Amino acid sequence: MSYPGYPPSDGYPAFPGYPPTGQESVYPPAGQYPYPTTVPGGFPPSGGGTFPAAPPNAGFPGYSALGGYPASGSFPGAPQAGGMPPYSGGPGFAVPPTGPGFGGYPQQPPAQSYAGGGPAQIPGFPGGQVPSPMPGPPAAVVQYTQGTIQAAPNFDAGRDAEILRKAMKGFGTDEQAIINVVANRSNDQRQKIKAAFKTMYGKDLIKDLKSELSGNVEELILALFMPSTYYDAWSLRHAMKGAGTQESVLIEILCTRTNQEIREIVNCYKSEFGRDIEEDIRSDTSGHFERLLISMCQGNRDENQTVDYQKAQEDAQRLYQAGEGKLGTDESCFNMVLASRSFPQLKATVEAYSRIANRDLLSSIDREFSGNVERGLKTIVQCALNRPAFFAERLYYSMKGAGTDDSTLIRIVVTRSEIDLVQIKQMFTQMYQKTLATMIASDTSGDYRQLLLAIVGQ
């Protein structure tokens, strides 16, 4: 079984004793790294119990098909064919460390159970031990992601437009009324509110909001009212406009989006700003970083979710020979592999690389590259391993230390709010031993804080 989110990036706690030799271990070694794990199929569970955070609807979308568990315990509506699948929403099998198992699965043992390199003692397994590592690759895991903002039921664009009009009419502004609407509507619903507002009052909602608000809360609300593709394109244009370039914004957007998202962003950039994004990248960046971003702009990454383990082994060997295995670095080889392979394929390549090089790929990129191209390549690897963990790290460093990088905080909270912010919050807590909401509350204030907390689901 692979380790979600491994290898760690800068700032993550380390995995002592990694990488494993031969087949991957069923459980990660002891240490501070907080990711929970799933157990491969075939172990008969014992006892009963319920999974506390289970979705209420039958069928349980987001539970992977790593079958092999009999459907035991008191989990209603459990699929019978193929056994009880473990939960794989975001970071993995999120059973509380001291809580009961899911449908009869044993509770997760404390970290010290893994210490010493011996088998962990786990109640309910034959002999109380984890059996030897799995023979061969695991079955494909279907990842389930979830946003904190869902489309509002019983939505009425005209009624919401009226609420916003009243909130801005006359002396003063009712910021709470505005927050209640924008934080509880999907992006698509906000576009309909914007259209209804103009139809009903002959006024532009965005201009009215800008005249009533200021500072970070204005930037946040305007971001929420931008169509998602336009917001990404606007952020890229803003990052390259004027003196200087915000390379971290280019990396964050172009190295993490899907093919379809990137193609839509490129088209939107052209239609809305009358500019070619590749030409702007060439004029604002150079060298291997420029080539990496141009590769990303093609939106042509392989998206086949089936992993070719032989190709992963070959690519890992190729990357080793292009970096650690030679004097100097063949940058084009890294660009080719990391820009073209699917994310599941890259994850398998990373795991194969650690066996070949006796070092994880992120460490090798650290040693072989520097500057923006290093950050770009590491972002791609991190997203292949655990995308929510990448964004959790970005959020953490946007608020860590003196001052707050509000633009990064706003951009990630808004762009992930309907995609995987639930998983990002989970990873944030596991990685930094504090909740995202706690850190936002201590770093922001006023209506800005209130709206951010409403979006993240607090």
XYZ file of C-alpha atoms in Angstrom:
458
model
C 0.000 0.000 0.000
C 1.372 3.419 -0.811
C 1.760 6.171 1.699
C -0.603 9.101 0.943
C 1.343 12.321 0.789
C 4.779 10.695 0.984
C 7.547 11.662 0.479
C 7.262 14.762 2.641
C 8.007 18.236 1.294
C 9.803 21.006 3.121
C 8.202 21.616 6.459
C 6.601 18.190 6.755
C 7.707 15.952 9.613
C 10.090 13.232 8.438
C 9.450 9.535 7.972
C 12.310 7.838 9.860
C 13.695 4.789 8.156
C 12.176 5.440 4.748
C 12.432 4.319 1.953
C 11.560 0.643 2.456
C 13.410 -2.033 0.570
C 11.655 -4.539 -1.622
C 7.902 -4.509 -1.348
C 6.332 -1.555 0.412
C 5.362 -2.039 4.035
C 1.738 -2.288 4.927
C 2.092 0.372 7.585
C 4.451 3.388 7.596
C 7.286 3.347 10.123
C 6.938 5.105 13.437
C 7.527 8.803 13.785
C 5.768 12.107 13.617
C 4.282 11.834 10.144
C 0.551 11.905 10.794
C -1.046 10.389 7.723
C -3.408 7.502 8.520
C -3.239 4.417 6.373
C -5.530 1.849 4.857
C -5.075 -1.889 5.197
C -5.079 -3.977 2.008
C -7.928 -6.441 1.553
C -8.041 -9.986 2.706
C -7.802 -9.564 6.484
C -10.872 -10.801 8.304
C -12.122 -8.024 10.596
C -13.398 -8.729 14.062
C -15.990 -7.172 16.294
C -18.356 -4.452 15.251
C -18.532 -0.734 15.341
C -19.411 2.252 13.267
C -17.456 4.798 11.277
C -18.261 8.137 12.913
C -17.896 10.466 9.925
C -19.646 8.278 7.383
C -21.779 10.030 4.763
C -25.471 9.463 5.560
C -26.588 8.579 2.060
C -26.667 4.959 0.955
C -23.987 3.726 -1.381
C -21.272 5.782 0.309
C -19.650 7.620 -2.618
C -15.932 8.003 -2.118
C -15.227 4.616 -0.633
C -12.647 2.873 -2.745
C -12.894 -0.571 -4.225
C -10.020 -2.208 -2.365
C -12.349 -5.095 -1.507
C -11.618 -8.146 0.537
C -13.391 -7.273 3.777
C -16.601 -9.028 4.620
C -19.378 -6.509 5.273
C -19.649 -6.891 9.033
C -20.500 -4.524 11.830
C -23.318 -2.063 12.064
C -22.646 0.096 9.008
C -26.075 0.409 7.328
C -26.299 0.087 3.590
C -22.845 -1.432 3.238
C -22.162 -2.931 -0.182
C -22.166 -6.716 0.084
C -20.450 -7.675 -3.145
C -16.686 -7.434 -2.962
C -16.617 -6.776 0.728
C -16.562 -3.636 2.833
C -14.264 -1.076 1.174
C -12.038 1.144 3.298
C -12.605 4.888 3.143
C -10.208 6.760 0.874
C -11.610 10.273 0.970
C -8.611 12.574 0.817
C -5.938 11.553 3.284
C -6.961 7.922 3.671
C -8.726 5.819 6.264
C -9.658 8.514 8.763
C -10.485 6.390 11.783
C -9.770 8.330 14.985
C -6.669 6.836 16.667
C -8.602 5.684 19.716
C -12.012 5.219 18.138
C -13.762 2.047 17.044
C -13.088 0.441 13.710
C -15.189 0.866 10.597
C -17.637 -1.985 10.207
C -15.557 -4.314 12.343
C -12.092 -3.176 11.265
C -9.694 -3.005 14.211
C -8.959 0.398 15.661
C -5.826 2.128 14.459
C -2.981 1.390 16.884
C -0.904 4.202 18.378
C 2.245 5.264 16.536
C 4.554 3.480 18.980
C 3.087 0.143 17.860
C 5.123 0.520 14.662
C 8.407 1.185 16.392
C 11.395 -1.103 16.265
C 10.822 -2.404 12.768
C 8.839 -5.428 13.938
C 5.249 -6.211 13.071
C 2.632 -4.047 14.760
C 0.381 -5.696 17.315
C -3.148 -5.148 16.105
C -6.197 -6.611 17.848
C -8.470 -8.601 15.586
C -5.822 -9.812 13.121
C -4.696 -13.427 13.287
C -1.858 -13.604 15.792
C -2.347 -9.939 16.581
C 0.167 -8.962 13.888
C 0.118 -7.284 10.512
C 0.986 -9.942 7.936
C 3.930 -9.551 5.597
C 3.745 -6.910 2.836
C 1.374 -7.317 -0.068
C 2.586 -9.274 -3.067
C 2.337 -6.970 -6.069
C 0.703 -3.575 -6.647
C -2.556 -2.661 -4.897
C -5.829 -2.276 -6.726
C -6.604 1.196 -8.048
C -8.028 3.545 -5.443
C -10.797 5.924 -6.452
C -10.108 9.199 -4.666
C -13.044 11.101 -3.271
C -12.783 14.831 -2.737
C -15.242 17.268 -1.310
C -15.653 21.019 -1.095
C -16.853 22.949 1.920
C -19.322 24.886 -0.261
C -22.192 23.022 -1.886
C -24.952 24.384 -4.110
C -27.712 25.761 -1.887
C -31.037 23.883 -2.033
C -34.198 25.854 -2.878
C -32.022 28.479 -4.531
C -33.726 31.688 -5.701
C -31.400 34.102 -7.521
C -33.941 36.940 -7.409
C -34.434 36.623 -3.661
C -30.653 36.637 -3.079
C -30.238 39.663 -5.366
C -32.867 41.474 -3.316
C -31.053 40.617 -0.056
C -27.791 42.008 -1.442
C -29.519 45.167 -2.706
C -31.019 45.838 0.724
C -27.638 45.161 2.382
C -26.006 47.905 0.308
C -28.855 50.427 0.114
C -28.884 53.574 2.251
C -26.402 54.524 4.934
C -23.908 51.832 5.874
C -23.565 48.260 4.678
C -24.986 45.088 6.194
C -21.840 42.980 5.752
C -23.355 40.046 7.629
C -26.204 39.746 5.120
C -23.692 39.753 2.253
C -21.562 37.085 3.998
C -24.614 34.881 4.613
C -25.376 34.839 0.883
C -21.948 34.546 -0.744
C -20.525 31.940 1.663
C -23.477 29.601 1.180
C -23.895 29.603 -2.600
C -21.913 27.746 -5.249
C -19.958 29.703 -7.850
C -22.580 28.865 -10.474
C -25.325 30.199 -8.204
C -23.349 33.419 -7.601
C -23.200 33.985 -11.371
C -26.994 33.685 -11.502
C -27.356 36.157 -8.612
C -25.130 38.600 -10.525
C -27.318 38.271 -13.647
C -30.555 38.600 -11.641
C -29.231 41.735 -9.894
C -28.601 43.477 -13.217
C -31.993 42.379 -14.578
C -33.889 43.557 -11.487
C -32.067 46.818 -10.736
C -30.209 47.775 -13.921
C -27.001 47.956 -11.913
C -23.776 45.960 -11.871
C -23.502 43.953 -8.637
C -19.691 43.895 -8.724
C -19.465 47.714 -9.017
C -21.913 48.107 -6.132
C -19.928 45.676 -3.968
C -16.657 47.479 -4.755
C -18.194 50.808 -3.733
C -19.396 49.376 -0.402
C -16.399 47.237 0.607
C -12.655 47.688 0.916
C -9.431 45.844 1.706
C -9.190 42.083 2.043
C -12.918 41.468 2.448
C -13.490 43.249 -0.882
C -10.831 41.118 -2.606
C -12.340 37.952 -1.114
C -15.933 38.731 -2.122
C -14.940 39.805 -5.635
C -12.958 36.556 -6.003
C -16.039 34.569 -4.976
C -18.098 36.308 -7.671
C -15.595 35.613 -10.456
C -16.261 32.468 -12.530
C -13.604 29.942 -11.454
C -11.818 29.816 -14.833
C -11.784 33.604 -15.074
C -10.368 33.879 -11.541
C -7.450 31.587 -12.432
C -6.810 33.505 -15.673
C -7.095 36.845 -13.819
C -4.658 35.625 -11.143
C -2.121 34.588 -13.807
C -2.455 37.920 -15.632
C -2.094 39.812 -12.365
C 1.031 37.749 -11.513
C 2.751 38.786 -14.772
C 1.424 42.329 -15.131
C 3.686 45.291 -14.449
C 7.116 45.192 -12.857
C 8.186 41.846 -11.434
C 6.564 38.442 -11.627
C 4.825 36.416 -8.929
C 6.304 33.056 -9.904
C 4.664 31.230 -7.005
C 1.220 32.067 -8.436
C 2.200 30.716 -11.868
C 3.430 27.499 -10.241
C 0.417 27.091 -7.955
C -2.095 27.363 -10.812
C -0.368 25.881 -13.868
C 1.238 22.918 -12.074
C -1.887 21.768 -10.192
C -4.855 22.069 -12.564
C -6.348 19.352 -14.767
C -5.952 19.336 -18.551
C -9.467 20.668 -19.088
C -9.005 23.417 -16.500
C -5.728 24.527 -18.098
C -7.196 24.625 -21.615
C -10.128 26.677 -20.369
C -7.776 29.047 -18.533
C -5.613 29.530 -21.663
C -8.706 30.275 -23.790
C -10.137 32.623 -21.159
C -6.807 34.460 -20.875
C -6.918 35.105 -24.611
C -10.581 36.111 -24.815
C -10.726 38.266 -21.671
C -7.320 39.963 -21.773
C -6.553 39.766 -25.504
C -3.173 38.204 -24.797
C -1.398 34.916 -25.462
C -0.386 33.324 -22.175
C 2.638 31.563 -23.697
C 4.002 34.872 -24.989
C 3.519 36.466 -21.564
C 5.304 33.534 -19.891
C 8.220 33.805 -22.333
C 8.573 37.523 -21.687
C 8.380 37.135 -17.878
C 10.374 33.928 -17.259
C 13.392 32.184 -18.735
C 15.384 28.979 -18.958
C 14.149 25.668 -17.611
C 11.397 27.340 -15.567
C 9.986 28.934 -18.728
C 10.022 25.550 -20.504
C 8.244 23.851 -17.612
C 5.451 26.456 -17.584
C 5.068 26.271 -21.376
C 4.744 22.483 -21.039
C 2.051 22.979 -18.372
C 0.131 25.417 -20.626
C -0.436 22.689 -23.218
C -2.954 20.942 -20.945
C -1.803 17.696 -22.482
C -0.808 15.526 -19.518
C -1.718 11.843 -19.881
C -4.892 11.337 -17.842
C -5.143 7.557 -18.062
C -5.720 6.471 -14.451
C -4.312 2.963 -15.018
C -0.764 2.668 -13.726
C 1.904 0.995 -15.882
C 4.364 -0.264 -13.249
C 6.953 -1.278 -15.837
C 6.939 2.248 -17.288
C 7.161 3.662 -13.735
C 10.298 1.588 -13.159
C 11.783 2.748 -16.493
C 10.959 6.410 -15.795
C 12.441 6.168 -12.309
C 15.650 4.753 -13.787
C 15.642 7.495 -16.440
C 15.268 10.225 -13.785
C 18.043 8.684 -11.701
C 20.403 8.601 -14.680
C 19.460 12.224 -15.528
C 20.264 13.487 -12.033
C 21.799 11.563 -9.157
C 23.437 9.029 -11.481
C 25.540 11.502 -13.484
C 27.666 14.608 -13.175
C 25.370 17.524 -13.924
C 21.638 17.312 -14.600
C 19.617 16.530 -17.723
C 16.802 19.004 -16.987
C 14.834 18.119 -20.120
C 14.380 14.541 -18.891
C 12.773 15.744 -15.645
C 10.580 18.129 -17.640
C 9.467 15.383 -20.023
C 8.498 12.859 -17.340
C 6.908 15.247 -14.845
C 4.996 17.254 -17.472
C 3.546 14.363 -19.449
C 2.781 11.424 -17.112
C -0.539 11.086 -15.321
C -0.562 11.844 -11.594
C -1.207 8.189 -10.580
C 1.641 7.145 -12.907
C 3.937 9.738 -11.339
C 3.081 8.455 -7.876
C 4.213 4.961 -8.893
C 7.356 6.464 -10.449
C 8.178 8.279 -7.194
C 7.853 5.027 -5.250
C 10.058 3.170 -7.758
C 12.614 6.002 -7.677
C 13.070 5.764 -3.908
C 13.971 2.072 -4.272
C 16.452 2.740 -7.088
C 18.123 5.863 -5.698
C 17.835 5.121 -1.978
C 16.539 8.682 -1.774
C 13.120 10.179 -2.424
C 12.556 12.165 -5.622
C 11.803 15.427 -3.818
C 15.222 15.260 -2.144
C 16.879 14.618 -5.496
C 15.092 17.603 -7.062
C 16.346 19.687 -4.112
C 19.915 18.589 -4.873
C 19.754 18.895 -8.666
C 17.725 22.093 -9.144
C 17.277 25.501 -7.553
C 14.961 28.481 -7.698
C 11.612 28.498 -9.476
C 12.130 25.400 -11.613
C 12.877 23.444 -8.437
C 9.645 24.725 -6.854
C 7.669 23.924 -9.993
C 8.944 20.345 -10.281
C 8.377 19.720 -6.565
C 4.815 21.039 -6.844
C 4.032 18.495 -9.573
C 5.468 15.651 -7.475
C 3.607 16.798 -4.364
C 0.317 16.962 -6.287
C 0.880 13.462 -7.636
C 1.371 12.186 -4.088
C -1.190 14.201 -2.158
C -2.736 17.309 -3.672
C -4.617 18.368 -0.478
C -1.323 18.206 1.446
C 0.291 20.572 -1.072
C -2.456 23.165 -0.630
C -2.453 22.696 3.153
C 1.257 23.529 3.161
C 0.686 26.618 0.998
C -2.048 27.815 3.348
C 0.151 27.253 6.397
C 3.045 29.283 5.013
C 0.688 32.063 3.864
C -0.048 32.700 7.560
C 3.124 31.547 9.319
C 5.367 34.183 10.845
C 4.904 37.940 10.789
C 2.211 39.198 8.442
C -0.157 37.269 6.210
C 0.024 36.596 2.467
C -3.657 37.429 2.040
C -3.759 36.979 -1.739
C -2.511 33.377 -1.456
C -4.869 32.677 1.454
C -7.849 34.067 -0.472
C -6.928 32.363 -3.743
C -6.560 28.864 -2.274
C -9.629 29.070 -0.031
C -11.773 30.317 -2.939
C -10.434 28.027 -5.691
C -10.564 24.839 -3.574
C -13.836 25.623 -1.738
C -15.917 23.492 -4.120
C -13.249 20.885 -4.939
C -11.266 19.482 -1.998
C -11.198 21.987 0.865
C -12.604 19.319 3.218
C -9.538 17.139 2.556
C -7.200 20.149 2.730
C -8.566 20.940 6.207
C -7.997 17.334 7.297
C -4.419 17.370 6.028
C -3.773 20.760 7.648
C -4.773 19.406 11.061
C -2.667 16.258 10.632
C 0.407 18.133 9.417
C 0.404 21.073 11.835
C -1.568 19.869 14.893
C -3.953 22.808 14.649
C -7.038 23.427 12.549
C -7.092 25.704 9.525
C -9.914 27.682 11.161
C -7.824 28.268 14.304
C -4.932 29.678 12.288
C -7.249 31.846 10.127
C -8.945 33.202 13.255
C -5.603 34.190 14.805
C -4.255 35.792 11.602
C -7.285 37.758 10.356
C -9.975 40.008 11.793
C -13.395 41.547 11.272
C -15.676 40.709 8.345
C -12.690 39.275 6.452
C -12.145 36.685 9.192
C -15.870 35.968 9.436
C -16.235 35.317 5.706
C -13.113 33.130 5.514
C -14.346 31.021 8.437
C -17.780 30.719 6.825
C -16.170 29.422 3.615
C -13.934 26.869 5.342
C -16.956 25.542 7.181
C -16.611 26.816 10.753
